[in-house]
JSON list of C-alpha atoms and ligand atoms in Angstrom, two decimals:
[
{"chain": "A", "resi": 1, "resn": "UNK", "atom": "CA", "xyz": [-0.82, -9.11, 21.18]},
{"chain": "A", "resi": 2, "resn": "UNK", "atom": "CA", "xyz": [-0.01, -7.07, 18.08]},
{"chain": "A", "resi": 3, "resn": "UNK", "atom": "CA", "xyz": [3.17, -5.00, 18.26]},
{"chain": "A", "resi": 4, "resn": "UNK", "atom": "CA", "xyz": [3.22, -1.47, 16.95]},
{"chain": "A", "resi": 5, "resn": "UNK", "atom": "CA", "xyz": [6.04, 1.04, 16.50]},
{"chain": "A", "resi": 6, "resn": "UNK", "atom": "CA", "xyz": [4.96, 4.68, 16.66]},
{"chain": "A", "resi": 7, "resn": "UNK", "atom": "CA", "xyz": [7.43, 7.09, 15.04]},
{"chain": "A", "resi": 8, "resn": "UNK", "atom": "CA", "xyz": [6.41, 10.60, 16.04]},
{"chain": "A", "resi": 9, "resn": "UNK", "atom": "CA", "xyz": [8.41, 13.53, 17.41]},
{"chain": "A", "resi": 10, "resn": "UNK", "atom": "CA", "xyz": [5.52, 15.58, 18.78]},
{"chain": "A", "resi": 11, "resn": "UNK", "atom": "CA", "xyz": [5.45, 14.88, 22.53]},
{"chain": "A", "resi": 12, "resn": "UNK", "atom": "CA", "xyz": [1.75, 15.49, 23.16]},
{"chain": "A", "resi": 13, "resn": "UNK", "atom": "CA", "xyz": [0.57, 13.74, 20.01]},
{"chain": "A", "resi": 14, "resn": "UNK", "atom": "CA", "xyz": [2.92, 10.80, 20.63]},
{"chain": "A", "resi": 15, "resn": "UNK", "atom": "CA", "xyz": [1.70, 10.39, 24.20]},
{"chain": "A", "resi": 16, "resn": "UNK", "atom": "CA", "xyz": [-1.94, 10.59, 23.19]},
{"chain": "A", "resi": 17, "resn": "UNK", "atom": "CA", "xyz": [-1.47, 8.09, 20.35]},
{"chain": "A", "resi": 18, "resn": "UNK", "atom": "CA", "xyz": [0.46, 5.60, 22.46]},
{"chain": "A", "resi": 19, "resn": "UNK", "atom": "CA", "xyz": [-2.05, 5.73, 25.26]},
{"chain": "A", "resi": 20, "resn": "UNK", "atom": "CA", "xyz": [-5.08, 5.31, 22.97]},
{"chain": "A", "resi": 21, "resn": "UNK", "atom": "CA", "xyz": [-3.41, 2.54, 21.00]},
{"chain": "A", "resi": 22, "resn": "UNK", "atom": "CA", "xyz": [-2.48, 0.68, 24.18]},
{"chain": "A", "resi": 23, "resn": "UNK", "atom": "CA", "xyz": [-6.07, 1.06, 25.30]},
{"chain": "A", "resi": 24, "resn": "UNK", "atom": "CA", "xyz": [-7.10, -0.56, 22.02]},
{"chain": "A", "resi": 25, "resn": "UNK", "atom": "CA", "xyz": [-4.95, -3.59, 22.79]},
{"chain": "A", "resi": 26, "resn": "UNK", "atom": "CA", "xyz": [-1.71, -2.85, 20.92]},
{"chain": "A", "resi": 27, "resn": "UNK", "atom": "CA", "xyz": [1.71, -3.33, 22.48]},
{"chain": "A", "resi": 28, "resn": "UNK", "atom": "CA", "xyz": [3.25, 0.03, 21.61]},
{"chain": "A", "resi": 29, "resn": "UNK", "atom": "CA", "xyz": [6.83, 1.29, 21.37]},
{"chain": "A", "resi": 30, "resn": "UNK", "atom": "CA", "xyz": [7.62, 4.90, 20.60]},
{"chain": "A", "resi": 31, "resn": "UNK", "atom": "CA", "xyz": [10.53, 6.31, 18.58]},
{"chain": "A", "resi": 32, "resn": "UNK", "atom": "CA", "xyz": [10.89, 10.09, 18.60]},
{"chain": "A", "resi": 33, "resn": "UNK", "atom": "CA", "xyz": [13.38, 10.67, 15.81]},
{"chain": "A", "resi": 34, "resn": "UNK", "atom": "CA", "xyz": [14.56, 9.22, 12.50]},
{"chain": "A", "resi": 35, "resn": "UNK", "atom": "CA", "xyz": [17.81, 7.91, 13.98]},
{"chain": "A", "resi": 36, "resn": "UNK", "atom": "CA", "xyz": [16.03, 5.78, 16.60]},
{"chain": "A", "resi": 37, "resn": "UNK", "atom": "CA", "xyz": [13.37, 4.78, 14.07]},
{"chain": "A", "resi": 38, "resn": "UNK", "atom": "CA", "xyz": [16.04, 3.46, 11.66]},
{"chain": "A", "resi": 39, "resn": "UNK", "atom": "CA", "xyz": [17.49, 1.28, 14.42]},
{"chain": "A", "resi": 40, "resn": "UNK", "atom": "CA", "xyz": [14.13, -0.12, 15.43]},
{"chain": "A", "resi": 41, "resn": "UNK", "atom": "CA", "xyz": [11.99, -0.52, 12.28]},
{"chain": "A", "resi": 42, "resn": "UNK", "atom": "CA", "xyz": [13.20, -4.03, 11.57]},
{"chain": "A", "resi": 43, "resn": "UNK", "atom": "CA", "xyz": [12.33, -5.43, 15.01]},
{"chain": "A", "resi": 44, "resn": "UNK", "atom": "CA", "xyz": [9.46, -7.55, 13.69]},
{"chain": "A", "resi": 45, "resn": "UNK", "atom": "CA", "xyz": [6.51, -5.19, 14.21]},
{"chain": "A", "resi": 46, "resn": "UNK", "atom": "CA", "xyz": [2.98, -6.03, 13.16]},
{"chain": "A", "resi": 47, "resn": "UNK", "atom": "CA", "xyz": [2.56, -2.44, 11.98]},
{"chain": "A", "resi": 48, "resn": "UNK", "atom": "CA", "xyz": [4.37, 0.92, 11.96]},
{"chain": "A", "resi": 49, "resn": "UNK", "atom": "CA", "xyz": [2.84, 4.36, 12.37]},
{"chain": "A", "resi": 50, "resn": "UNK", "atom": "CA", "xyz": [5.19, 6.83, 10.69]},
{"chain": "A", "resi": 51, "resn": "UNK", "atom": "CA", "xyz": [5.22, 10.62, 10.98]},
{"chain": "A", "resi": 52, "resn": "UNK", "atom": "CA", "xyz": [6.96, 12.21, 8.00]},
{"chain": "A", "resi": 53, "resn": "UNK", "atom": "CA", "xyz": [8.29, 15.39, 9.63]},
{"chain": "A", "resi": 54, "resn": "UNK", "atom": "CA", "xyz": [10.97, 14.25, 12.07]},
{"chain": "A", "resi": 55, "resn": "UNK", "atom": "CA", "xyz": [13.55, 16.53, 13.72]},
{"chain": "A", "resi": 56, "resn": "UNK", "atom": "CA", "xyz": [16.57, 14.79, 12.18]},
{"chain": "A", "resi": 57, "resn": "UNK", "atom": "CA", "xyz": [15.21, 13.78, 8.79]},
{"chain": "A", "resi": 58, "resn": "UNK", "atom": "CA", "xyz": [12.18, 12.75, 6.80]},
{"chain": "A", "resi": 59, "resn": "UNK", "atom": "CA", "xyz": [10.02, 9.76, 7.56]},
{"chain": "A", "resi": 60, "resn": "UNK", "atom": "CA", "xyz": [10.07, 9.18, 3.80]},
{"chain": "A", "resi": 61, "resn": "UNK", "atom": "CA", "xyz": [13.75, 8.22, 4.01]},
{"chain": "A", "resi": 62, "resn": "UNK", "atom": "CA", "xyz": [13.02, 5.82, 6.85]},
{"chain": "A", "resi": 63, "resn": "UNK", "atom": "CA", "xyz": [10.28, 4.25, 4.72]},
{"chain": "A", "resi": 64, "resn": "UNK", "atom": "CA", "xyz": [12.53, 4.06, 1.67]},
{"chain": "A", "resi": 65, "resn": "UNK", "atom": "CA", "xyz": [15.23, 2.22, 3.61]},
{"chain": "A", "resi": 66, "resn": "UNK", "atom": "CA", "xyz": [12.71, -0.12, 5.18]},
{"chain": "A", "resi": 67, "resn": "UNK", "atom": "CA", "xyz": [11.20, -1.15, 1.85]},
{"chain": "A", "resi": 68, "resn": "UNK", "atom": "CA", "xyz": [14.62, -1.17, 0.22]},
{"chain": "A", "resi": 69, "resn": "UNK", "atom": "CA", "xyz": [15.61, -3.79, 2.76]},
{"chain": "A", "resi": 70, "resn": "UNK", "atom": "CA", "xyz": [12.70, -5.96, 1.65]},
{"chain": "A", "resi": 71, "resn": "UNK", "atom": "CA", "xyz": [10.43, -5.46, 4.67]},
{"chain": "A", "resi": 72, "resn": "UNK", "atom": "CA", "xyz": [6.72, -5.66, 3.96]},
{"chain": "A", "resi": 73, "resn": "UNK", "atom": "CA", "xyz": [5.51, -4.64, 7.43]},
{"chain": "A", "resi": 74, "resn": "UNK", "atom": "CA", "xyz": [2.31, -2.56, 7.11]},
{"chain": "A", "resi": 75, "resn": "UNK", "atom": "CA", "xyz": [3.10, 1.18, 7.35]},
{"chain": "A", "resi": 76, "resn": "UNK", "atom": "CA", "xyz": [0.52, 3.85, 8.02]},
{"chain": "A", "resi": 77, "resn": "UNK", "atom": "CA", "xyz": [1.87, 7.35, 7.37]},
{"chain": "A", "resi": 78, "resn": "UNK", "atom": "CA", "xyz": [0.87, 10.46, 9.31]},
{"chain": "A", "resi": 79, "resn": "UNK", "atom": "CA", "xyz": [1.11, 13.59, 7.17]},
{"chain": "A", "resi": 80, "resn": "UNK", "atom": "CA", "xyz": [0.36, 17.26, 7.66]},
{"chain": "A", "resi": 81, "resn": "UNK", "atom": "CA", "xyz": [-2.41, 18.62, 5.46]},
{"chain": "A", "resi": 82, "resn": "UNK", "atom": "CA", "xyz": [-0.11, 21.21, 3.86]},
{"chain": "A", "resi": 83, "resn": "UNK", "atom": "CA", "xyz": [2.27, 18.59, 2.51]},
{"chain": "A", "resi": 84, "resn": "UNK", "atom": "CA", "xyz": [0.09, 16.96, -0.14]},
{"chain": "A", "resi": 85, "resn": "UNK", "atom": "CA", "xyz": [2.88, 15.70, -2.43]},
{"chain": "A", "resi": 86, "resn": "UNK", "atom": "CA", "xyz": [4.33, 13.72, 0.47]},
{"chain": "A", "resi": 87, "resn": "UNK", "atom": "CA", "xyz": [1.26, 11.47, 0.50]},
{"chain": "A", "resi": 88, "resn": "UNK", "atom": "CA", "xyz": [1.81, 10.45, -3.09]},
{"chain": "A", "resi": 89, "resn": "UNK", "atom": "CA", "xyz": [5.52, 10.01, -2.46]},
{"chain": "A", "resi": 90, "resn": "UNK", "atom": "CA", "xyz": [4.82, 7.89, 0.61]},
{"chain": "A", "resi": 91, "resn": "UNK", "atom": "CA", "xyz": [2.51, 5.61, -1.40]},
{"chain": "A", "resi": 92, "resn": "UNK", "atom": "CA", "xyz": [5.16, 5.38, -4.12]},
{"chain": "A", "resi": 93, "resn": "UNK", "atom": "CA", "xyz": [7.72, 4.32, -1.54]},
{"chain": "A", "resi": 94, "resn": "UNK", "atom": "CA", "xyz": [5.47, 1.55, -0.27]},
{"chain": "A", "resi": 95, "resn": "UNK", "atom": "CA", "xyz": [3.33, 3.04, 2.50]},
{"chain": "A", "resi": 96, "resn": "UNK", "atom": "CA", "xyz": [0.10, 1.10, 2.86]},
{"chain": "A", "resi": 97, "resn": "UNK", "atom": "CA", "xyz": [-2.09, 4.07, 3.71]},
{"chain": "A", "resi": 98, "resn": "UNK", "atom": "CA", "xyz": [-1.95, 7.55, 5.22]},
{"chain": "A", "resi": 99, "resn": "UNK", "atom": "CA", "xyz": [-3.87, 9.73, 7.65]},
{"chain": "A", "resi": 100, "resn": "UNK", "atom": "CA", "xyz": [-3.81, 13.51, 7.41]},
{"chain": "A", "resi": 101, "resn": "UNK", "atom": "CA", "xyz": [-3.25, 15.60, 10.55]},
{"chain": "A", "resi": 102, "resn": "UNK", "atom": "CA", "xyz": [-5.23, 16.62, 12.47]},
{"chain": "A", "resi": 103, "resn": "UNK", "atom": "CA", "xyz": [-6.99, 13.29, 12.81]},
{"chain": "A", "resi": 104, "resn": "UNK", "atom": "CA", "xyz": [-9.28, 11.40, 15.13]},
{"chain": "A", "resi": 105, "resn": "UNK", "atom": "CA", "xyz": [-7.56, 8.53, 16.90]},
{"chain": "A", "resi": 106, "resn": "UNK", "atom": "CA", "xyz": [-10.52, 6.37, 15.87]},
{"chain": "A", "resi": 107, "resn": "UNK", "atom": "CA", "xyz": [-9.56, 6.91, 12.25]},
{"chain": "A", "resi": 108, "resn": "UNK", "atom": "CA", "xyz": [-5.96, 5.92, 12.93]},
{"chain": "A", "resi": 109, "resn": "UNK", "atom": "CA", "xyz": [-7.16, 2.78, 14.69]},
{"chain": "A", "resi": 110, "resn": "UNK", "atom": "CA", "xyz": [-9.54, 1.84, 11.88]},
{"chain": "A", "resi": 111, "resn": "UNK", "atom": "CA", "xyz": [-6.88, 2.36, 9.21]},
{"chain": "A", "resi": 112, "resn": "UNK", "atom": "CA", "xyz": [-4.29, 0.43, 11.21]},
{"chain": "A", "resi": 113, "resn": "UNK", "atom": "CA", "xyz": [-6.69, -2.49, 11.52]},
{"chain": "A", "resi": 114, "resn": "UNK", "atom": "CA", "xyz": [-7.30, -2.31, 7.76]},
{"chain": "A", "resi": 115, "resn": "UNK", "atom": "CA", "xyz": [-3.61, -2.31, 6.75]},
{"chain": "A", "resi": 116, "resn": "UNK", "atom": "CA", "xyz": [-2.86, -5.19, 9.11]},
{"chain": "A", "resi": 117, "resn": "UNK", "atom": "CA", "xyz": [-5.85, -7.15, 7.79]},
{"chain": "A", "resi": 118, "resn": "UNK", "atom": "CA", "xyz": [-4.69, -6.56, 4.23]},
{"chain": "A", "resi": 119, "resn": "UNK", "atom": "CA", "xyz": [-1.16, -7.68, 4.97]},
{"chain": "A", "resi": 120, "resn": "UNK", "atom": "CA", "xyz": [-2.49, -10.83, 6.64]},
{"chain": "A", "resi": 121, "resn": "UNK", "atom": "CA", "xyz": [-4.70, -11.40, 3.62]},
{"chain": "A", "resi": 122, "resn": "UNK", "atom": "CA", "xyz": [-1.73, -11.43, 1.26]},
{"chain": "A", "resi": 123, "resn": "UNK", "atom": "CA", "xyz": [-1.27, -14.92, -0.08]},
{"chain": "A", "resi": 124, "resn": "UNK", "atom": "CA", "xyz": [1.68, -16.79, 1.41]},
{"chain": "A", "resi": 125, "resn": "UNK", "atom": "CA", "xyz": [4.57, -17.46, -0.99]},
{"chain": "A", "resi": 126, "resn": "UNK", "atom": "CA", "xyz": [3.61, -21.12, -1.37]},
{"chain": "A", "resi": 127, "resn": "UNK", "atom": "CA", "xyz": [0.13, -20.43, -2.73]},
{"chain": "A", "resi": 128, "resn": "UNK", "atom": "CA", "xyz": [0.22, -17.25, -4.68]},
{"chain": "A", "resi": 129, "resn": "UNK", "atom": "CA", "xyz": [-3.27, -17.26, -6.11]},
{"chain": "A", "resi": 130, "resn": "UNK", "atom": "CA", "xyz": [-5.91, -14.69, -5.53]},
{"chain": "A", "resi": 131, "resn": "UNK", "atom": "CA", "xyz": [-9.49, -14.16, -6.49]},
{"chain": "A", "resi": 132, "resn": "UNK", "atom": "CA", "xyz": [-10.55, -11.07, -8.38]},
{"chain": "A", "resi": 133, "resn": "UNK", "atom": "CA", "xyz": [-14.32, -11.26, -8.66]},
{"chain": "A", "resi": 134, "resn": "UNK", "atom": "CA", "xyz": [-15.06, -14.39, -10.67]},
{"chain": "A", "resi": 135, "resn": "UNK", "atom": "CA", "xyz": [-11.47, -14.72, -11.89]},
{"chain": "A", "resi": 136, "resn": "UNK", "atom": "CA", "xyz": [-8.55, -16.49, -10.27]},
{"chain": "A", "resi": 137, "resn": "UNK", "atom": "CA", "xyz": [-5.09, -15.07, -10.65]},
{"chain": "A", "resi": 138, "resn": "UNK", "atom": "CA", "xyz": [-2.23, -17.53, -10.28]},
{"chain": "A", "resi": 139, "resn": "UNK", "atom": "CA", "xyz": [0.88, -15.39, -9.83]},
{"chain": "A", "resi": 140, "resn": "UNK", "atom": "CA", "xyz": [3.31, -18.29, -10.02]},
{"chain": "A", "resi": 141, "resn": "UNK", "atom": "CA", "xyz": [1.88, -19.88, -13.14]},
{"chain": "A", "resi": 142, "resn": "UNK", "atom": "CA", "xyz": [1.17, -16.40, -14.58]},
{"chain": "A", "resi": 143, "resn": "UNK", "atom": "CA", "xyz": [-2.32, -17.49, -15.50]},
{"chain": "A", "resi": 144, "resn": "UNK", "atom": "CA", "xyz": [-5.70, -15.83, -15.28]},
{"chain": "A", "resi": 145, "resn": "UNK", "atom": "CA", "xyz": [-8.71, -18.12, -15.30]},
{"chain": "A", "resi": 146, "resn": "UNK", "atom": "CA", "xyz": [-12.47, -17.85, -15.01]},
{"chain": "A", "resi": 147, "resn": "UNK", "atom": "CA", "xyz": [-14.00, -21.19, -14.17]},
{"chain": "A", "resi": 148, "resn": "UNK", "atom": "CA", "xyz": [-11.97, -23.68, -16.22]},
{"chain": "A", "resi": 149, "resn": "UNK", "atom": "CA", "xyz": [-11.33, -21.16, -18.99]},
{"chain": "A", "resi": 150, "resn": "UNK", "atom": "CA", "xyz": [-7.90, -19.50, -19.33]},
{"chain": "A", "resi": 151, "resn": "UNK", "atom": "CA", "xyz": [-8.03, -15.81, -20.27]},
{"chain": "A", "resi": 152, "resn": "UNK", "atom": "CA", "xyz": [-5.16, -15.08, -22.65]},
{"chain": "A", "resi": 153, "resn": "UNK", "atom": "CA", "xyz": [-3.18, -11.94, -21.76]},
{"chain": "A", "resi": 154, "resn": "UNK", "atom": "CA", "xyz": [-0.30, -10.20, -23.49]},
{"chain": "A", "resi": 155, "resn": "UNK", "atom": "CA", "xyz": [2.92, -9.95, -21.44]},
{"chain": "A", "resi": 156, "resn": "UNK", "atom": "CA", "xyz": [2.21, -6.26, -20.73]},
{"chain": "A", "resi": 157, "resn": "UNK", "atom": "CA", "xyz": [-1.37, -6.94, -19.64]},
{"chain": "A", "resi": 158, "resn": "UNK", "atom": "CA", "xyz": [-0.09, -9.67, -17.38]},
{"chain": "A", "resi": 159, "resn": "UNK", "atom": "CA", "xyz": [2.60, -7.37, -15.96]},
{"chain": "A", "resi": 160, "resn": "UNK", "atom": "CA", "xyz": [0.00, -4.69, -15.15]},
{"chain": "A", "resi": 161, "resn": "UNK", "atom": "CA", "xyz": [-2.30, -7.19, -13.47]},
{"chain": "A", "resi": 162, "resn": "UNK", "atom": "CA", "xyz": [0.51, -8.83, -11.50]},
{"chain": "A", "resi": 163, "resn": "UNK", "atom": "CA", "xyz": [1.95, -5.47, -10.39]},
{"chain": "A", "resi": 164, "resn": "UNK", "atom": "CA", "xyz": [-1.46, -4.33, -9.10]},
{"chain": "A", "resi": 165, "resn": "UNK", "atom": "CA", "xyz": [-2.12, -7.74, -7.56]},
{"chain": "A", "resi": 166, "resn": "UNK", "atom": "CA", "xyz": [1.11, -7.54, -5.56]},
{"chain": "A", "resi": 167, "resn": "UNK", "atom": "CA", "xyz": [-0.29, -4.28, -4.16]},
{"chain": "A", "resi": 168, "resn": "UNK", "atom": "CA", "xyz": [-3.84, -5.52, -3.79]},
{"chain": "A", "resi": 169, "resn": "UNK", "atom": "CA", "xyz": [-6.37, -2.93, -2.65]},
{"chain": "A", "resi": 170, "resn": "UNK", "atom": "CA", "xyz": [-3.80, -0.15, -2.64]},
{"chain": "A", "resi": 171, "resn": "UNK", "atom": "CA", "xyz": [-3.69, 2.76, -5.07]},
{"chain": "A", "resi": 172, "resn": "UNK", "atom": "CA", "xyz": [-0.76, 2.63, -7.49]},
{"chain": "A", "resi": 173, "resn": "UNK", "atom": "CA", "xyz": [0.38, 5.76, -9.31]},
{"chain": "A", "resi": 174, "resn": "UNK", "atom": "CA", "xyz": [0.17, 5.82, -13.09]},
{"chain": "A", "resi": 175, "resn": "UNK", "atom": "CA", "xyz": [3.83, 6.81, -13.41]},
{"chain": "A", "resi": 176, "resn": "UNK", "atom": "CA", "xyz": [4.96, 4.09, -11.04]},
{"chain": "A", "resi": 177, "resn": "UNK", "atom": "CA", "xyz": [2.95, 1.48, -12.95]},
{"chain": "A", "resi": 178, "resn": "UNK", "atom": "CA", "xyz": [4.14, 2.55, -16.38]},
{"chain": "A", "resi": 179, "resn": "UNK", "atom": "CA", "xyz": [7.77, 2.66, -15.18]},
{"chain": "A", "resi": 180, "resn": "UNK", "atom": "CA", "xyz": [7.37, -0.88, -13.92]},
{"chain": "A", "resi": 181, "resn": "UNK", "atom": "CA", "xyz": [5.58, -2.48, -16.84]},
{"chain": "A", "resi": 182, "resn": "UNK", "atom": "CA", "xyz": [6.16, -0.53, -20.06]},
{"chain": "A", "resi": 183, "resn": "UNK", "atom": "CA", "xyz": [9.15, -0.38, -22.35]},
{"chain": "A", "resi": 184, "resn": "UNK", "atom": "CA", "xyz": [10.81, 3.05, -22.28]},
{"chain": "A", "resi": 185, "resn": "UNK", "atom": "CA", "xyz": [9.71, 3.96, -25.80]},
{"chain": "A", "resi": 186, "resn": "UNK", "atom": "CA", "xyz": [6.14, 3.00, -24.92]},
{"chain": "A", "resi": 187, "resn": "UNK", "atom": "CA", "xyz": [6.05, 4.65, -21.51]},
{"chain": "A", "resi": 188, "resn": "UNK", "atom": "CA", "xyz": [3.49, 7.40, -21.74]},
{"chain": "A", "resi": 189, "resn": "UNK", "atom": "CA", "xyz": [0.10, 7.70, -20.16]},
{"chain": "A", "resi": 190, "resn": "UNK", "atom": "CA", "xyz": [-2.01, 6.98, -23.24]},
{"chain": "A", "resi": 191, "resn": "UNK", "atom": "CA", "xyz": [-0.13, 3.73, -23.85]},
{"chain": "A", "resi": 192, "resn": "UNK", "atom": "CA", "xyz": [-0.79, 2.63, -20.29]},
{"chain": "A", "resi": 193, "resn": "UNK", "atom": "CA", "xyz": [-4.43, 3.58, -20.63]},
{"chain": "A", "resi": 194, "resn": "UNK", "atom": "CA", "xyz": [-4.75, 1.51, -23.81]},
{"chain": "A", "resi": 195, "resn": "UNK", "atom": "CA", "xyz": [-3.28, -1.56, -22.12]},
{"chain": "A", "resi": 196, "resn": "UNK", "atom": "CA", "xyz": [-5.57, -1.08, -19.11]},
{"chain": "A", "resi": 197, "resn": "UNK", "atom": "CA", "xyz": [-8.68, -0.78, -21.32]},
{"chain": "A", "resi": 198, "resn": "UNK", "atom": "CA", "xyz": [-7.80, -3.97, -23.16]},
{"chain": "A", "resi": 199, "resn": "UNK", "atom": "CA", "xyz": [-7.19, -5.70, -19.85]},
{"chain": "A", "resi": 200, "resn": "UNK", "atom": "CA", "xyz": [-10.58, -4.50, -18.58]},
{"chain": "A", "resi": 201, "resn": "UNK", "atom": "CA", "xyz": [-12.29, -5.88, -21.69]},
{"chain": "A", "resi": 202, "resn": "UNK", "atom": "CA", "xyz": [-10.69, -9.25, -21.05]},
{"chain": "A", "resi": 203, "resn": "UNK", "atom": "CA", "xyz": [-11.72, -9.15, -17.39]},
{"chain": "A", "resi": 204, "resn": "UNK", "atom": "CA", "xyz": [-15.29, -8.70, -18.65]},
{"chain": "A", "resi": 205, "resn": "UNK", "atom": "CA", "xyz": [-17.75, -8.75, -15.75]},
{"chain": "A", "resi": 206, "resn": "UNK", "atom": "CA", "xyz": [-14.82, -8.41, -13.33]},
{"chain": "A", "resi": 207, "resn": "UNK", "atom": "CA", "xyz": [-13.48, -5.22, -14.92]},
{"chain": "A", "resi": 208, "resn": "UNK", "atom": "CA", "xyz": [-14.99, -3.24, -12.02]},
{"chain": "A", "resi": 209, "resn": "UNK", "atom": "CA", "xyz": [-12.22, -4.65, -9.80]},
{"chain": "A", "resi": 210, "resn": "UNK", "atom": "CA", "xyz": [-9.59, -2.80, -11.82]},
{"chain": "A", "resi": 211, "resn": "UNK", "atom": "CA", "xyz": [-10.49, 0.65, -10.56]},
{"chain": "A", "resi": 212, "resn": "UNK", "atom": "CA", "xyz": [-9.34, 4.08, -11.59]},
{"chain": "A", "resi": 213, "resn": "UNK", "atom": "CA", "xyz": [-8.26, 6.07, -8.51]},
{"chain": "A", "resi": 214, "resn": "UNK", "atom": "CA", "xyz": [-8.88, 9.68, -9.39]},
{"chain": "A", "resi": 215, "resn": "UNK", "atom": "CA", "xyz": [-5.74, 11.81, -9.45]},
{"chain": "A", "resi": 216, "resn": "UNK", "atom": "CA", "xyz": [-3.49, 8.85, -8.64]},
{"chain": "A", "resi": 217, "resn": "UNK", "atom": "CA", "xyz": [-3.81, 5.85, -10.92]},
{"chain": "A", "resi": 218, "resn": "UNK", "atom": "CA", "xyz": [-5.24, 2.39, -10.50]},
{"chain": "A", "resi": 219, "resn": "UNK", "atom": "CA", "xyz": [-6.16, -0.13, -7.86]},
{"chain": "A", "resi": 220, "resn": "UNK", "atom": "CA", "xyz": [-7.03, -3.80, -8.05]},
{"chain": "A", "resi": 221, "resn": "UNK", "atom": "CA", "xyz": [-9.65, -4.84, -5.51]},
{"chain": "A", "resi": 222, "resn": "UNK", "atom": "CA", "xyz": [-10.26, -8.42, -4.44]},
{"chain": "A", "resi": 223, "resn": "UNK", "atom": "CA", "xyz": [-13.57, -10.04, -5.13]},
{"chain": "A", "resi": 224, "resn": "UNK", "atom": "CA", "xyz": [-15.93, -11.87, -2.82]},
{"chain": "A", "resi": 225, "resn": "UNK", "atom": "CA", "xyz": [-14.54, -14.96, -1.21]},
{"chain": "A", "resi": 226, "resn": "UNK", "atom": "CA", "xyz": [-10.91, -13.86, -1.28]},
{"chain": "B", "resi": 1, "resn": "CA", "atom": "CA1", "xyz": [6.49, 15.71, 13.20]}
]
């Protein structure tokens, strides 16, 4: 049975969530504050549901520590509607998805299933290849191929593709991507855009998998068969 940690300080919401999630087949533990959450996040969960507004700190700090420690457990963030910037920040810090309060439990369940599925779909370290449409990306050999043809990429184009591939199917902020892949003197939005357009041209018929996420940045989506 999949194990889930719910981090939520609101008594009624926490009770409702835990009961519905148990009903849906999860084994659920509940942490009500950041202090307890910090102690428990590394206990080998299959997923974590994280409220950002906790009585003794921000869920964002819990997330930052968790990812800083190298954990890749799927995290679904719960945010209040009025705190829009937190969503972007949570994604930057490595949240897999978010749900805005108030929400239907069905939506939480569907998104949880999706983030767990995605994390299970990540290629194991021994075979780091993935399919993007008709192309195959080999992250170890740093090679992009279509059929038996190698598609030549510049180091920056490769870095963009690899960075998005490591975060497959998740939106990545423009600023985060350019910080990660561009030289400082080159790090402005138009430079990133130029690299992305060239990369899309090289991807040809598979360019549709390198999507623009409006207001955020880019996302690489897997193709059929992956
Ligand atoms: Ca709260």
